[in-house]
Amino acid sequence: MGLKYLILMIAFATVEINLTESRQNDKRRWKSDKSPYSHYVNICDIQDRVSKVHCYCESIKIKTATKADCWVFNGGIAEDDPFWSNFYSQPKIERLTFNVRADGGLTFIPAKVIVRLDHLQFLNIQYANIYSIPSFAFTNSTTLREITLPKNKIVKLEKMAFAHLIMLVNVSLVENQITEIAKDVFYFLPNLQRLYLAKNTIEVLHDGCFKHLNNLIKLDLYNNLLTVVVRENFQGLSNLITLDMRNNKLNMIGDLAFAELWSLQELYLDGNEIKFISERGFGGLTQLKKLSLADNKLGMLDDGVFDDIQKLNVLDLRNNNLETLKQETLRSVIDNMKTNYALISLDGNKLTCDCRLAWLHKLRDETRSKRIKGSLARLNCIMDNKLKTNMINIKVQQKTEVPNKINNLQITQKHDRNYEEIDDLDDYDDTLQDQETDLDASKIEYRRKLLEIPKDMLPCPSKLISEASYSPPTQDEVKYYKTSGSESHISLDRILILCILFKLL
Ligand SMILES: *[C@@H]1O[C@H](CO)[C@@H](O)[C@H](O)[C@H]1NC(C)=O
Ligand SMILES: *[C@@H]1O[C@H](CO)[C@@H](O)[C@H](O)[C@H]1NC(C)=O
């Protein structure tokens, strides 16, 4: 055993000696080389411990590395530092990363490096402190395919910052502090497909700022501060497939806001403050399949609002303030919603349980989409006031052990229509309101699974409205009349006093 171990040790030691020897041979050859590179330090094998930059490469032999991970330390490095020319030692680098450790360690795009690397395809810089990206920062590279610059405190993009980069496919500027996108920042990028601008503080998109990006397929503006969206923002984006504008500050969608986006298939507008969508707000989106409007403030939708998006089959309206969703609103897409992978999500709204939602029963029965069936099965609606009283009745009667809920509902509904009895029903409401602590629990009671209420049991608003006009005033209404009445008394008194004063004068 011991002998074997010793032999192994010796074997390893010789291998190591051979390796270091060959490395030194390399260096010697390198130094004696008459090539113009001979005086440069191999950036993949920096011995100087106080060097401001250290790179780790997959191969440290001279002129062989294709991948370099560089760290910037020690008080940073200036743009004109002679160190940059050492990148000539590794001209085959395809992937280059700069990680900046110290604040202010790197305050610019190292153009001197980019211009020297004829094979550079992927450039990644993070945690630097780069205030602005100047014109032609990437030196018209004909090889760069992807530029990712996350978390660099970038505020300003100068005109032509990204320009004349014929191979560029992806650009990411996520998690910076960019405030606006001016015209001609992105210029002559014939192959750009994806542009990520998420997690910045963009407030303004200047008209036509993306107009040179005819081949862009994905634009990500997630988590910015945009308050308006207009057609001019998206000029030229005729091939865009996905637009992500989640978590901005949009409060309305005006006419034809997305009409330049002829090819758009997915539009994400979740997490804004959208209250209103113009009837032609989605006009021109003939290819749109997926529309996501969750977590907004939509109270109602115009009947024609989805008429132009005839291919829509995924619609997310969760967590809005919708009181109902009329069948007419979905008239042009209802057939799509019956296909396999369709989805409508309506959870987290204030849907009222009434006949305007009866069509969802039909949709549940007719759709082939398991997602729609599931989502509809979970869907809650809120009992309208009149129905509320019915439900209280049920509760009261249930205490006296009446077996069938639905039968009760029918009975009490008939009662309800006979408005002479409403007085009695309102009494229930009053006693309930007196017991403040019970109120929340009772509210939960009024939530019902929409599809568990039989279709013909859903009341119709017109009937409810006519009933409401006969119903006696509510407590609040009474209070209102009382106070407004006493106010008019006061003003009459004042007029009287004024008249007397007048006479006296
Ligand atoms: C890049 O190309 C453009 C157009 O040919 C030229 O105007 C510009 O000076 C070039 N910039 C650099 C840094 O090479
Ligand atoms: C661009 O990004 C996409 C999506 O992340 C990726 O699949 C693709 O490989 C990237 N292309 C290049 C050239 O970096």
PDB file of C-alpha atoms in Angstrom, residues 299-451:
ATOM      1  CA  GLY A 299     -63.108  49.171 -13.464  1.00  0.00           C
ATOM      2  CA  MET A 300     -64.767  48.432 -16.761  1.00  0.00           C
ATOM      3  CA  LEU A 301     -63.917  47.499 -20.335  1.00  0.00           C
ATOM      4  CA  ASP A 302     -65.474  48.945 -23.473  1.00  0.00           C
ATOM      5  CA  ASP A 303     -67.363  46.445 -25.599  1.00  0.00           C
ATOM      6  CA  GLY A 304     -65.073  46.893 -28.596  1.00  0.00           C
ATOM      7  CA  VAL A 305     -61.779  46.834 -26.746  1.00  0.00           C
ATOM      8  CA  PHE A 306     -60.669  43.379 -27.922  1.00  0.00           C
ATOM      9  CA  ASP A 307     -62.278  43.562 -31.372  1.00  0.00           C
ATOM     10  CA  ASP A 308     -58.965  44.074 -33.212  1.00  0.00           C
ATOM     11  CA  ILE A 309     -57.067  41.296 -31.475  1.00  0.00           C
ATOM     12  CA  GLN A 310     -58.812  38.411 -33.126  1.00  0.00           C
ATOM     13  CA  LYS A 311     -56.083  35.887 -32.366  1.00  0.00           C
ATOM     14  CA  LEU A 312     -56.110  36.473 -28.623  1.00  0.00           C
ATOM     15  CA  ASN A 313     -56.291  33.263 -26.612  1.00  0.00           C
ATOM     16  CA  VAL A 314     -54.635  34.161 -23.321  1.00  0.00           C
ATOM     17  CA  LEU A 315     -56.127  37.038 -21.351  1.00  0.00           C
ATOM     18  CA  ASP A 316     -55.067  37.841 -17.821  1.00  0.00           C
ATOM     19  CA  LEU A 317     -57.271  40.343 -15.960  1.00  0.00           C
ATOM     20  CA  ARG A 318     -56.487  39.278 -12.397  1.00  0.00           C
ATOM     21  CA  ASN A 319     -56.535  41.775  -9.543  1.00  0.00           C
ATOM     22  CA  ASN A 320     -58.376  44.650 -11.153  1.00  0.00           C
ATOM     23  CA  ASN A 321     -61.582  46.380 -10.078  1.00  0.00           C
ATOM     24  CA  LEU A 322     -63.863  44.777 -12.635  1.00  0.00           C
ATOM     25  CA  GLU A 323     -67.419  44.465 -11.488  1.00  0.00           C
ATOM     26  CA  THR A 324     -68.337  42.364 -14.480  1.00  0.00           C
ATOM     27  CA  LEU A 325     -67.068  41.147 -17.837  1.00  0.00           C
ATOM     28  CA  LYS A 326     -69.660  41.237 -20.528  1.00  0.00           C
ATOM     29  CA  GLN A 327     -69.851  38.601 -23.200  1.00  0.00           C
ATOM     30  CA  GLU A 328     -69.947  41.353 -25.828  1.00  0.00           C
ATOM     31  CA  THR A 329     -66.517  42.516 -24.716  1.00  0.00           C
ATOM     32  CA  LEU A 330     -65.050  39.169 -25.726  1.00  0.00           C
ATOM     33  CA  ARG A 331     -67.255  38.643 -28.768  1.00  0.00           C
ATOM     34  CA  SER A 332     -64.378  38.487 -31.279  1.00  0.00           C
ATOM     35  CA  VAL A 333     -62.174  36.141 -29.262  1.00  0.00           C
ATOM     36  CA  ILE A 334     -64.655  33.842 -27.572  1.00  0.00           C
ATOM     37  CA  ASP A 335     -64.059  31.042 -30.109  1.00  0.00           C
ATOM     38  CA  ASN A 336     -60.294  31.156 -29.422  1.00  0.00           C
ATOM     39  CA  MET A 337     -61.065  30.717 -25.764  1.00  0.00           C
ATOM     40  CA  LYS A 338     -62.541  27.334 -26.507  1.00  0.00           C
ATOM     41  CA  THR A 339     -59.236  25.938 -27.827  1.00  0.00           C
ATOM     42  CA  ASN A 340     -56.830  23.733 -25.871  1.00  0.00           C
ATOM     43  CA  TYR A 341     -54.333  26.168 -24.410  1.00  0.00           C
ATOM     44  CA  ALA A 342     -56.552  29.197 -23.982  1.00  0.00           C
ATOM     45  CA  LEU A 343     -56.796  31.028 -20.684  1.00  0.00           C
ATOM     46  CA  ILE A 344     -58.918  33.756 -19.113  1.00  0.00           C
ATOM     47  CA  SER A 345     -58.004  34.739 -15.554  1.00  0.00           C
ATOM     48  CA  LEU A 346     -60.386  36.942 -13.629  1.00  0.00           C
ATOM     49  CA  ASP A 347     -59.485  36.202 -10.001  1.00  0.00           C
ATOM     50  CA  GLY A 348     -59.130  39.106  -7.621  1.00  0.00           C
ATOM     51  CA  ASN A 349     -61.771  41.378  -9.154  1.00  0.00           C
ATOM     52  CA  LYS A 350     -65.016  42.623  -7.670  1.00  0.00           C
ATOM     53  CA  LEU A 351     -67.269  40.596  -9.899  1.00  0.00           C
ATOM     54  CA  THR A 352     -70.932  40.746  -8.992  1.00  0.00           C
ATOM     55  CA  CYS A 353     -72.882  37.498  -9.076  1.00  0.00           C
ATOM     56  CA  ASP A 354     -75.459  38.340 -11.702  1.00  0.00           C
ATOM     57  CA  CYS A 355     -76.660  37.277 -15.115  1.00  0.00           C
ATOM     58  CA  ARG A 356     -74.052  39.333 -16.947  1.00  0.00           C
ATOM     59  CA  LEU A 357     -71.616  36.558 -16.042  1.00  0.00           C
ATOM     60  CA  ALA A 358     -73.950  33.723 -17.002  1.00  0.00           C
ATOM     61  CA  TRP A 359     -71.999  33.248 -20.264  1.00  0.00           C
ATOM     62  CA  LEU A 360     -69.075  31.919 -18.253  1.00  0.00           C
ATOM     63  CA  HIS A 361     -71.173  28.817 -17.526  1.00  0.00           C
ATOM     64  CA  LYS A 362     -71.453  28.284 -21.251  1.00  0.00           C
ATOM     65  CA  LEU A 363     -67.758  28.887 -21.787  1.00  0.00           C
ATOM     66  CA  ARG A 364     -66.894  26.376 -19.077  1.00  0.00           C
ATOM     67  CA  ASP A 365     -69.073  23.800 -20.803  1.00  0.00           C
ATOM     68  CA  GLU A 366     -67.773  24.483 -24.299  1.00  0.00           C
ATOM     69  CA  THR A 367     -64.039  25.104 -23.856  1.00  0.00           C
ATOM     70  CA  ARG A 368     -61.445  22.398 -24.402  1.00  0.00           C
ATOM     71  CA  SER A 369     -58.966  24.332 -22.268  1.00  0.00           C
ATOM     72  CA  LYS A 370     -58.289  22.730 -18.905  1.00  0.00           C
ATOM     73  CA  ARG A 371     -56.724  25.997 -17.770  1.00  0.00           C
ATOM     74  CA  ILE A 372     -59.958  27.879 -18.424  1.00  0.00           C
ATOM     75  CA  LYS A 373     -62.061  25.222 -16.742  1.00  0.00           C
ATOM     76  CA  GLY A 374     -59.791  25.359 -13.700  1.00  0.00           C
ATOM     77  CA  SER A 375     -59.660  29.122 -13.544  1.00  0.00           C
ATOM     78  CA  LEU A 376     -63.440  29.454 -13.871  1.00  0.00           C
ATOM     79  CA  ALA A 377     -64.038  26.822 -11.208  1.00  0.00           C
ATOM     80  CA  ARG A 378     -62.057  28.923  -8.717  1.00  0.00           C
ATOM     81  CA  LEU A 379     -63.704  32.190  -9.693  1.00  0.00           C
ATOM     82  CA  ASN A 380     -65.497  34.030  -6.904  1.00  0.00           C
ATOM     83  CA  CYS A 381     -68.163  36.664  -7.242  1.00  0.00           C
ATOM     84  CA  ILE A 382     -69.784  38.920  -4.688  1.00  0.00           C
ATOM     85  CA  MET A 383     -73.450  38.766  -3.853  1.00  0.00           C
ATOM     86  CA  ASP A 384     -75.254  41.995  -4.610  1.00  0.00           C
ATOM     87  CA  ASN A 385     -77.058  43.735  -1.702  1.00  0.00           C
ATOM     88  CA  LYS A 386     -80.380  42.179  -2.527  1.00  0.00           C
ATOM     89  CA  LEU A 387     -78.855  38.771  -2.769  1.00  0.00           C
ATOM     90  CA  LYS A 388     -76.938  39.439   0.398  1.00  0.00           C
ATOM     91  CA  THR A 389     -80.184  39.667   2.278  1.00  0.00           C
ATOM     92  CA  ASN A 390     -81.152  36.389   0.700  1.00  0.00           C
ATOM     93  CA  MET A 391     -77.993  34.847   1.951  1.00  0.00           C
ATOM     94  CA  ILE A 392     -78.669  36.151   5.437  1.00  0.00           C
ATOM     95  CA  ASN A 393     -82.054  34.542   5.215  1.00  0.00           C
ATOM     96  CA  ILE A 394     -80.374  31.328   4.313  1.00  0.00           C
ATOM     97  CA  LYS A 395     -78.071  31.711   7.267  1.00  0.00           C
ATOM     98  CA  VAL A 396     -80.963  32.411   9.607  1.00  0.00           C
ATOM     99  CA  GLN A 397     -82.959  29.537   8.232  1.00  0.00           C
ATOM    100  CA  GLN A 398     -79.995  27.236   8.266  1.00  0.00           C
ATOM    101  CA  LYS A 399     -79.837  27.709  11.991  1.00  0.00           C
ATOM    102  CA  THR A 400     -83.294  26.208  12.085  1.00  0.00           C
ATOM    103  CA  GLU A 401     -81.889  23.359  10.003  1.00  0.00           C
ATOM    104  CA  VAL A 402     -83.286  23.724   6.527  1.00  0.00           C
ATOM    105  CA  PRO A 403     -81.484  21.223   4.331  1.00  0.00           C
ATOM    106  CA  ASN A 404     -81.172  22.565   0.780  1.00  0.00           C
ATOM    107  CA  LYS A 405     -79.381  25.840   0.129  1.00  0.00           C
ATOM    108  CA  ILE A 406     -80.562  26.205  -3.417  1.00  0.00           C
ATOM    109  CA  ASN A 407     -84.163  25.676  -2.520  1.00  0.00           C
ATOM    110  CA  ASN A 408     -83.775  28.397   0.024  1.00  0.00           C
ATOM    111  CA  LEU A 409     -82.282  30.739  -2.474  1.00  0.00           C
ATOM    112  CA  GLN A 410     -85.284  30.225  -4.700  1.00  0.00           C
ATOM    113  CA  ILE A 411     -87.705  30.798  -1.876  1.00  0.00           C
ATOM    114  CA  THR A 412     -86.038  33.917  -0.612  1.00  0.00           C
ATOM    115  CA  GLN A 413     -85.665  35.312  -4.098  1.00  0.00           C
ATOM    116  CA  LYS A 414     -89.388  35.118  -4.536  1.00  0.00           C
ATOM    117  CA  HIS A 415     -89.768  36.860  -1.221  1.00  0.00           C
ATOM    118  CA  ASP A 416     -87.404  39.519  -2.330  1.00  0.00           C
ATOM    119  CA  ARG A 417     -89.434  40.400  -5.381  1.00  0.00           C
ATOM    120  CA  ASN A 418     -92.372  41.063  -3.148  1.00  0.00           C
ATOM    121  CA  TYR A 419     -91.095  44.396  -1.977  1.00  0.00           C
ATOM    122  CA  GLU A 420     -93.512  44.747   0.884  1.00  0.00           C
ATOM    123  CA  GLU A 421     -91.385  42.237   2.673  1.00  0.00           C
ATOM    124  CA  ILE A 422     -88.155  44.091   2.028  1.00  0.00           C
ATOM    125  CA  ASP A 423     -88.674  46.048   5.200  1.00  0.00           C
ATOM    126  CA  ASP A 424     -88.336  42.865   7.169  1.00  0.00           C
ATOM    127  CA  LEU A 425     -85.297  41.806   5.197  1.00  0.00           C
ATOM    128  CA  ASP A 426     -83.647  45.162   5.780  1.00  0.00           C
ATOM    129  CA  ASP A 427     -84.180  44.624   9.464  1.00  0.00           C
ATOM    130  CA  TYR A 428     -81.866  41.648   9.201  1.00  0.00           C
ATOM    131  CA  ASP A 429     -79.330  43.856   7.520  1.00  0.00           C
ATOM    132  CA  ASP A 430     -79.564  46.424  10.311  1.00  0.00           C
ATOM    133  CA  THR A 431     -79.122  43.973  13.121  1.00  0.00           C
ATOM    134  CA  LEU A 432     -76.138  42.612  11.271  1.00  0.00           C
ATOM    135  CA  GLN A 433     -74.609  46.055  10.879  1.00  0.00           C
ATOM    136  CA  ASP A 434     -75.024  46.682  14.585  1.00  0.00           C
ATOM    137  CA  GLN A 435     -72.834  43.716  15.328  1.00  0.00           C
ATOM    138  CA  GLU A 436     -69.643  45.315  14.022  1.00  0.00           C
ATOM    139  CA  THR A 437     -67.445  42.362  14.814  1.00  0.00           C
ATOM    140  CA  ASP A 438     -69.479  39.967  12.711  1.00  0.00           C
ATOM    141  CA  LEU A 439     -69.221  42.156   9.646  1.00  0.00           C
ATOM    142  CA  ASP A 440     -66.016  40.784   8.129  1.00  0.00           C
ATOM    143  CA  ALA A 441     -67.032  37.200   8.563  1.00  0.00           C
ATOM    144  CA  SER A 442     -70.345  37.949   6.902  1.00  0.00           C
ATOM    145  CA  LYS A 443     -68.578  39.634   3.958  1.00  0.00           C
ATOM    146  CA  ILE A 444     -66.730  36.416   3.325  1.00  0.00           C
ATOM    147  CA  GLU A 445     -70.072  34.674   3.416  1.00  0.00           C
ATOM    148  CA  TYR A 446     -71.195  36.793   0.453  1.00  0.00           C
ATOM    149  CA  ARG A 447     -68.392  35.555  -1.756  1.00  0.00           C
ATOM    150  CA  ARG A 448     -69.615  32.672  -3.826  1.00  0.00           C
ATOM    151  CA  LYS A 449     -68.063  30.456  -6.430  1.00  0.00           C
ATOM    152  CA  LEU A 450     -69.717  31.838  -9.538  1.00  0.00           C
ATOM    153  CA  LEU A 451     -70.140  28.513 -11.274  1.00  0.00           C
TER     154      LEU A 451
END
